[in-house]
């Protein structure tokens, strides 16, 4: 972004997690950013910047804080404040916001809405049926056959999806959602490796970040229940050439165009969750925010100053941004989670060894569910507690460093996956389709 004079941008970051810690860390490295504030933050964030104890999901509280601090940019991290209308309230004060309005956040908040937009924009995705009761669910399951994919229609922090070969388990999950007053989306199963691609959007223009891979299940070899994500690495050496351009052309830009056409322009990150299936690239889901923990790995490699980039997106000026610059290194993030996550995580335990881990070359620790106790010591305060992030000359080296760091972190009962990036490091990921070569199937069958 040469030609742009040095700015003195003051930023407020909303959210409590690892993603927000990573964002704050990168903002502080931007010479154009003069000051960063966070709300509510966590123990890691509060060591870096002033934090404010407000309810980050309360639109008026966030707008009032942004006004009082006279910030030039608000970055909204998680989906909950976006779905609650925090961006709308801040935008109404005239302060630029990186994060979609409530209406555009429906792309994540309602899977049925996302499917409707995808169908309209001819975005390739899994065929899907909406069910509102057990009979409809049973019929939808039998339409697609096993493996069954049943998704809670609303926000569920990545835990509302059940993928199973067991028809009874699929039906039971649907029933749980109906009992809670919700509906479900039932889909055809998508095979093939998954990719997370973050696309910055300013309402009209799109700029993709470097693709990453996330590890959703709690246990090694993708076993156990879904979590918010147990680790990530980037870039993806095995991804087909042209994948990013294909996703911009067939997914992100058509979606952004459709949202603008509807009068609900999308500003923020369109997080495209993809499956590279035997029949071509398919969208698994949209999220309307940076992924966690992918962001911890992706931002570790981004050399373009983050604050200027997010401000350009917030102001509708992404077309003025130069091509993004990236470190040549590979980044790996390994999440350390509490005992019993993702069920009912144990919290309140001392975390030791953080300084030792951070002293390793190319390693840093990003806090997620942490807090300071009365003595100012760092204790666990959530399911995913922290991520050890490492940069290395290749994936093998980055993994070694990240796991060296993880071994130094002490938290009673904690768990982590030992296979983050392992298949890729061993060249075991097979993509069985040439992207761009196959015709796109229009999403259909949406009831
Ligand atoms: P979602 O919340 O939609 O991202 O789903 C969480 C995880 O469930 C995804 O990352 C996939 O691993 C899996 N999943 C979701 N939809 C499908 C599908 N149609 N086929 C196969 N796996 C899926
Ligand atoms: N790691 C996936 C997500 O943030 O939803």
PDB file of C-alpha atoms in Angstrom, residues 12-18 20-21 24 37-47 49-56 65 78 367-372 381:
ATOM      1  CA  UNK A  12     -10.934  -1.218  18.706  1.00  0.00           C
ATOM      2  CA  UNK A  13     -11.075  -5.016  18.464  1.00  0.00           C
ATOM      3  CA  UNK A  14     -14.208  -6.793  19.743  1.00  0.00           C
ATOM      4  CA  UNK A  15     -14.021 -10.362  21.027  1.00  0.00           C
ATOM      5  CA  UNK A  16     -12.515 -12.578  23.710  1.00  0.00           C
ATOM      6  CA  UNK A  17     -10.648 -15.296  21.838  1.00  0.00           C
ATOM      7  CA  UNK A  18      -7.523 -16.468  20.112  1.00  0.00           C
ATOM      8  CA  UNK A  20      -8.789 -11.530  18.479  1.00  0.00           C
ATOM      9  CA  UNK A  21      -5.420 -11.954  20.214  1.00  0.00           C
ATOM     10  CA  UNK A  24      -4.397  -7.411  18.040  1.00  0.00           C
ATOM     11  CA  UNK A  37      -7.984  -1.234  22.333  1.00  0.00           C
ATOM     12  CA  UNK A  38      -9.891  -4.457  22.932  1.00  0.00           C
ATOM     13  CA  UNK A  39     -13.162  -5.517  24.532  1.00  0.00           C
ATOM     14  CA  UNK A  40     -13.503  -7.709  26.424  1.00  0.00           C
ATOM     15  CA  UNK A  41     -10.190  -9.399  25.478  1.00  0.00           C
ATOM     16  CA  UNK A  42      -8.465 -12.114  27.481  1.00  0.00           C
ATOM     17  CA  UNK A  43      -5.319 -12.471  29.604  1.00  0.00           C
ATOM     18  CA  UNK A  44      -3.063 -12.466  26.542  1.00  0.00           C
ATOM     19  CA  UNK A  45      -4.708  -9.439  24.957  1.00  0.00           C
ATOM     20  CA  UNK A  46      -4.685  -7.453  28.199  1.00  0.00           C
ATOM     21  CA  UNK A  47      -0.899  -7.781  28.336  1.00  0.00           C
ATOM     22  CA  UNK A  49      -3.365  -3.330  24.940  1.00  0.00           C
ATOM     23  CA  UNK A  50      -5.966  -1.655  27.176  1.00  0.00           C
ATOM     24  CA  UNK A  51      -9.073  -3.835  27.518  1.00  0.00           C
ATOM     25  CA  UNK A  52     -12.591  -2.709  28.348  1.00  0.00           C
ATOM     26  CA  UNK A  53     -15.145  -4.680  30.313  1.00  0.00           C
ATOM     27  CA  UNK A  54     -18.217  -4.287  28.199  1.00  0.00           C
ATOM     28  CA  UNK A  55     -20.567  -6.845  26.738  1.00  0.00           C
ATOM     29  CA  UNK A  56     -19.130  -7.231  23.250  1.00  0.00           C
ATOM     30  CA  UNK A  65     -17.155   2.604  23.597  1.00  0.00           C
ATOM     31  CA  UNK A  78     -16.725 -13.374  16.540  1.00  0.00           C
ATOM     32  CA  UNK A 367      -4.384 -16.870  24.253  1.00  0.00           C
ATOM     33  CA  UNK A 368      -8.002 -17.940  23.822  1.00  0.00           C
ATOM     34  CA  UNK A 369      -9.812 -19.063  26.987  1.00  0.00           C
ATOM     35  CA  UNK A 370      -7.484 -17.518  29.556  1.00  0.00           C
ATOM     36  CA  UNK A 371      -7.971 -15.093  32.423  1.00  0.00           C
ATOM     37  CA  UNK A 372      -5.914 -13.618  35.227  1.00  0.00           C
ATOM     38  CA  UNK A 381     -11.131 -19.895  31.431  1.00  0.00           C
TER      39      UNK A 381
END
